[in-house]
Amino acid sequence: MEYRKVGKWGLRISELSLGSWITFGNQLDFDAAKELIKRAVQNGINFIDTAEAYANGMAESMLGEIIKSYRRSDLVISTKIFWGGNGPNEKGLSRKHLLEGTWASLKRLQLNYVDLLYCHRPDPEVPMEEVVWTMDQIVRNGLALYWGTSEWSAKELEKAHQTAKQLNCIPPVVEQPQYNMLVRERVEKEYEPIYEKYGMGLTTFSPLASGLLSGKYLQGIPQDSRLAKYEFIRKRFEETGLMSEKTFSKILKLKKISEELNCTLSQLAIAWILKNPRVSSVILGVSKIEQFDENIKAIEVKQKLSDDVMNEIQKILND
């Protein structure tokens, strides 16, 4: 396992990490989640990601109970604030919700602090000064060691950094975007000026595009798959055109490359992301130990991705 710095900053996190969206508290009960974390730590993973919104807080509560048996300094724990409830001040990035949401998350996690705290989405209804000032206070008070963003635009990130500079506040150090072979524009183009200018790192999610890049949907939608269980994911894919014949044609070509490399399509897709030096960590969302055991081997597959193989993949993705 490689431990990568979060951008230019000193924190080191495992190149593969464990997420908890729609798994902890939904697809995984406490015992299954405990076993998964044990397996992850045994394989060198030190970074675990969650959010206040996941399973309405249950994911944080499960994680908090499980990690009590680990040394705190051995783990990097992150959570995200935005969707905390239905009340008028339980959503968004107001000073009130950022602070109350963070306090509530820490209580569920049974922690004094998290290593990374993300603003889960941008909030156009709140002035950037209020967001940056509050996140600065959260870090300076030791509730989080670093702060970051998730799914913010480059324009919003630029404004956050400029605001932090003007107010003499601590800036965001990490962004958590979706990134995979089928969703590339933001990470590879839009954020390009941000990396060098501010030294931000990336903790990317959805490496398999909710299973599309595992090849499981080539013959239809299996009953136990995410697209079968979660209609909002399926609708989003249909709206963005990810369920098109063009996509499936690319997946079939990628599958052929994976067979030539003697690995699975999932392993190839994850290893491809690991080859991007901008990526600090790839967050895995797995619901079974067997899936984890397969995906962790992407670290070995990464070594097989020569320049020629990467160029061949690039041609397929650009078609």
C-alpha positions in Angstrom: 0.0 0.0 0.0 1.3 3.4 -1.0 0.6 6.3 1.4 0.2 9.5 -0.5 0.3 13.1 0.7 -3.0 15.0 0.4 -1.8 17.4 -2.3 1.1 19.4 -0.9 0.1 19.0 2.7 1.7 16.8 5.3 -1.2 14.3 5.9 -0.6 10.9 4.4 -3.5 8.6 3.5 -3.6 5.2 1.9 -4.0 5.2 -1.9 -7.1 3.0 -1.5 -9.6 4.0 1.2 -13.0 2.8 2.5 -16.2 4.7 2.0 -19.6 4.2 3.8 -22.2 5.7 1.4 -25.3 3.3 1.0 -23.3 0.5 2.6 -22.9 1.2 6.3 -26.4 1.0 7.8 -28.1 0.0 4.5 -26.3 -2.9 2.8 -24.1 -3.7 5.8 -25.1 -4.3 9.4 -22.8 -3.7 12.3 -21.0 -7.0 12.3 -20.4 -6.9 8.5 -19.1 -3.4 8.7 -16.8 -4.3 11.6 -15.4 -7.2 9.6 -14.9 -5.0 6.5 -13.0 -2.4 8.5 -10.9 -5.1 10.0 -10.0 -6.5 6.5 -9.3 -3.0 5.2 -6.9 -2.1 8.1 -5.2 -5.5 7.7 -4.5 -4.6 4.0 -2.9 -1.2 4.9 -5.9 1.1 4.5 -5.8 3.9 7.1 -8.4 6.3 5.6 -12.1 5.8 6.2 -14.7 8.3 4.8 -18.3 8.9 6.0 -20.8 11.8 6.2 -23.6 13.1 8.4 -26.1 12.3 5.6 -25.2 8.6 5.2 -28.0 6.4 6.5 -29.3 9.5 8.4 -26.3 9.4 10.7 -26.2 5.7 11.3 -23.1 5.2 9.2 -21.2 7.6 11.5 -22.6 5.8 14.6 -21.6 2.4 13.3 -18.1 3.6 12.4 -17.6 5.3 15.7 -18.4 2.2 17.7 -16.2 0.1 15.5 -13.0 2.3 15.5 -13.0 2.5 19.3 -10.8 -0.7 19.2 -8.2 1.0 17.0 -5.4 3.4 17.9 -6.6 6.9 16.9 -3.3 7.8 15.4 -3.4 4.8 13.1 -6.6 6.1 11.3 -7.5 9.0 9.2 -11.3 9.7 9.6 -13.2 12.1 7.4 -16.9 13.2 7.5 -18.9 15.7 5.5 -21.5 18.3 6.5 -24.4 19.6 4.4 -27.5 17.4 4.8 -28.2 17.0 8.5 -32.0 17.0 8.8 -35.3 18.6 7.7 -35.2 21.7 9.8 -34.6 25.1 8.3 -31.1 25.2 9.8 -30.2 21.5 9.4 -29.1 21.8 5.8 -26.4 23.7 4.0 -23.3 25.5 5.0 -24.5 28.2 7.4 -22.3 28.9 10.4 -25.0 27.4 12.6 -25.3 24.1 10.6 -21.6 23.7 10.0 -20.9 24.0 13.8 -23.9 22.0 15.0 -23.5 19.4 12.3 -19.8 18.9 13.2 -20.6 18.6 16.9 -23.3 16.0 16.2 -21.0 14.1 13.8 -18.2 14.0 16.4 -20.7 12.7 19.0 -21.9 9.9 16.7 -18.3 9.1 15.8 -17.3 9.2 19.5 -14.3 11.3 18.5 -12.8 14.6 19.7 -11.8 15.5 16.1 -11.9 14.2 12.6 -8.8 14.4 10.4 -10.7 15.8 7.3 -14.0 17.7 7.4 -15.7 18.4 4.0 -18.3 20.8 2.9 -20.4 18.1 1.2 -21.6 20.4 -1.6 -21.3 24.2 -2.4 -24.1 26.4 -0.9 -24.9 29.4 -3.1 -27.3 30.7 -0.4 -24.4 31.3 2.1 -21.7 33.9 1.6 -18.2 32.4 1.0 -16.9 34.5 3.8 -19.3 32.7 6.3 -18.2 29.3 5.0 -14.5 29.9 5.1 -14.6 31.8 8.4 -16.5 29.0 10.1 -14.3 26.2 8.7 -11.3 28.1 9.8 -12.8 28.3 13.3 -13.5 24.5 13.3 -9.9 23.7 12.4 -8.4 26.2 14.8 -10.6 24.8 17.6 -9.3 21.3 16.9 -12.6 19.8 15.8 -11.0 18.9 12.5 -7.3 18.9 11.4 -7.9 19.9 7.8 -11.0 21.0 5.8 -12.0 20.4 2.2 -14.9 20.4 -0.3 -16.8 17.8 -2.3 -18.2 18.4 -5.8 -17.3 22.1 -5.8 -16.5 23.8 -9.1 -13.1 25.2 -9.9 -14.7 28.7 -9.8 -16.0 28.0 -6.3 -12.6 26.6 -5.1 -10.9 29.7 -6.5 -13.3 31.9 -4.5 -12.7 29.9 -1.3 -9.0 30.3 -1.6 -9.1 34.0 -2.4 -11.5 34.5 0.5 -9.3 32.6 2.9 -6.4 34.7 1.8 -8.3 38.0 2.4 -9.6 36.9 5.8 -6.2 35.3 6.9 -8.1 32.0 7.3 -7.0 28.4 6.7 -7.9 27.3 3.1 -9.4 24.0 1.9 -6.7 21.4 1.2 -8.7 18.6 -0.5 -11.6 18.1 -2.9 -13.7 15.0 -3.1 -15.1 14.6 -6.6 -16.5 11.7 -8.6 -13.8 10.4 -10.9 -13.7 7.2 -13.0 -13.1 6.2 -16.6 -16.5 7.5 -17.6 -16.5 10.7 -15.6 -13.3 12.6 -16.2 -13.9 16.2 -17.2 -13.8 17.9 -13.8 -10.7 16.2 -12.5 -8.7 16.2 -15.7 -9.5 19.6 -17.1 -11.6 21.9 -14.9 -9.4 21.5 -11.8 -6.1 21.7 -13.6 -5.3 25.3 -12.6 -6.2 24.6 -9.0 -3.7 21.8 -8.3 -0.5 23.8 -8.9 -1.8 27.1 -7.6 -3.1 25.8 -4.3 -1.6 22.3 -3.8 -5.0 20.7 -3.3 -5.3 16.9 -3.1 -8.1 14.6 -4.3 -10.0 11.8 -2.6 -12.1 10.5 -5.4 -15.3 8.5 -5.1 -17.4 6.2 -7.4 -14.3 4.5 -9.1 -16.6 1.9 -10.7 -19.4 4.3 -11.6 -21.8 2.4 -9.3 -20.9 -0.9 -10.9 -20.9 0.0 -14.5 -17.2 -0.4 -14.7 -17.3 -3.8 -13.1 -19.1 -5.1 -16.2 -22.1 -6.4 -14.2 -24.6 -4.5 -16.3 -23.5 -5.8 -19.7 -26.2 -8.4 -19.7 -28.9 -6.4 -17.9 -29.4 -5.1 -14.3 -28.9 -7.9 -11.6 -31.4 -7.8 -8.8 -28.8 -7.3 -6.1 -27.1 -4.4 -7.8 -27.1 -0.7 -6.9 -29.0 0.2 -10.1 -31.8 -2.3 -9.1 -32.0 -1.2 -5.5 -31.6 2.6 -5.9 -33.9 4.2 -8.5 -32.3 7.6 -8.1 -28.9 6.2 -9.3 -30.5 4.5 -12.2 -32.3 7.7 -13.2 -29.2 9.8 -12.9 -27.3 7.4 -15.2 -30.1 7.4 -17.8 -30.2 11.2 -17.7 -26.5 11.6 -18.2 -26.3 9.0 -21.0 -24.1 6.6 -19.0 -26.4 3.7 -19.8 -25.9 4.1 -23.6 -24.7 1.7 -26.2 -21.6 3.8 -26.7 -20.7 3.3 -23.0 -21.2 -0.4 -23.1 -19.1 -0.6 -26.3 -16.2 1.1 -24.4 -16.7 -1.2 -21.4 -16.5 -4.3 -23.7 -13.2 -3.0 -25.1 -11.8 -2.3 -21.6 -12.9 -5.8 -20.5 -10.7 -7.2 -23.3 -7.7 -5.2 -22.0 -8.4 -6.5 -18.4 -8.4 -10.1 -19.7 -5.1 -9.5 -21.5 -3.6 -8.3 -18.2 -5.1 -11.2 -16.3 -7.2 -9.0 -14.0 -10.8 -8.1 -13.6 -12.4 -5.1 -15.2 -13.0 -3.6 -11.7 -9.3 -3.9 -10.8 -8.3 -2.3 -14.1 -10.7 0.6 -13.6 -9.4 1.3 -10.0 -5.7 0.9 -11.0 -6.3 3.4 -13.9 -7.3 6.0 -11.3 -4.3 5.2 -9.1 -2.1 6.1 -12.0 -3.2 9.7 -11.8 -0.7 11.5 -9.6 -3.3 14.1 -8.7 -5.3 11.5 -6.8 -4.5 11.2 -3.1 -6.8 8.3 -2.5 -9.5 6.2 -4.3 -12.5 5.6 -2.0 -13.9 2.1 -2.4 -17.6 1.6 -1.8 -18.0 -2.2 -1.2 -20.9 -4.1 0.3 -19.2 -7.5 0.5 -15.9 -8.8 1.7 -15.5 -10.6 -1.7 -15.7 -7.2 -3.5 -13.1 -5.7 -1.2 -10.7 -8.6 -1.7 -11.1 -8.2 -5.5 -10.7 -4.4 -5.5 -7.7 -4.3 -3.2 -5.7 -6.2 -5.8 -5.9 -3.1 -8.0 -2.7 -2.1 -6.3 -0.9 -5.0 -8.0 -2.6 -4.3 -11.3 -1.3 -0.7 -11.2 2.2 -2.0 -11.8 1.0 -3.6 -15.1 -0.3 -0.4 -16.6 2.6 0.6 -18.8 2.5 3.7 -21.0 1.4 1.6 -23.9 -1.5 0.2 -22.0 -2.5 3.6 -20.7 -2.4 5.0 -24.2 -4.6 2.1 -25.4 -7.1 2.9 -22.6 -7.0 6.6 -23.5 -8.0 5.9 -27.1 -11.0 3.8 -26.0 -12.2 6.4 -23.6 -11.8 9.2 -26.1 -13.8 7.5 -28.8 
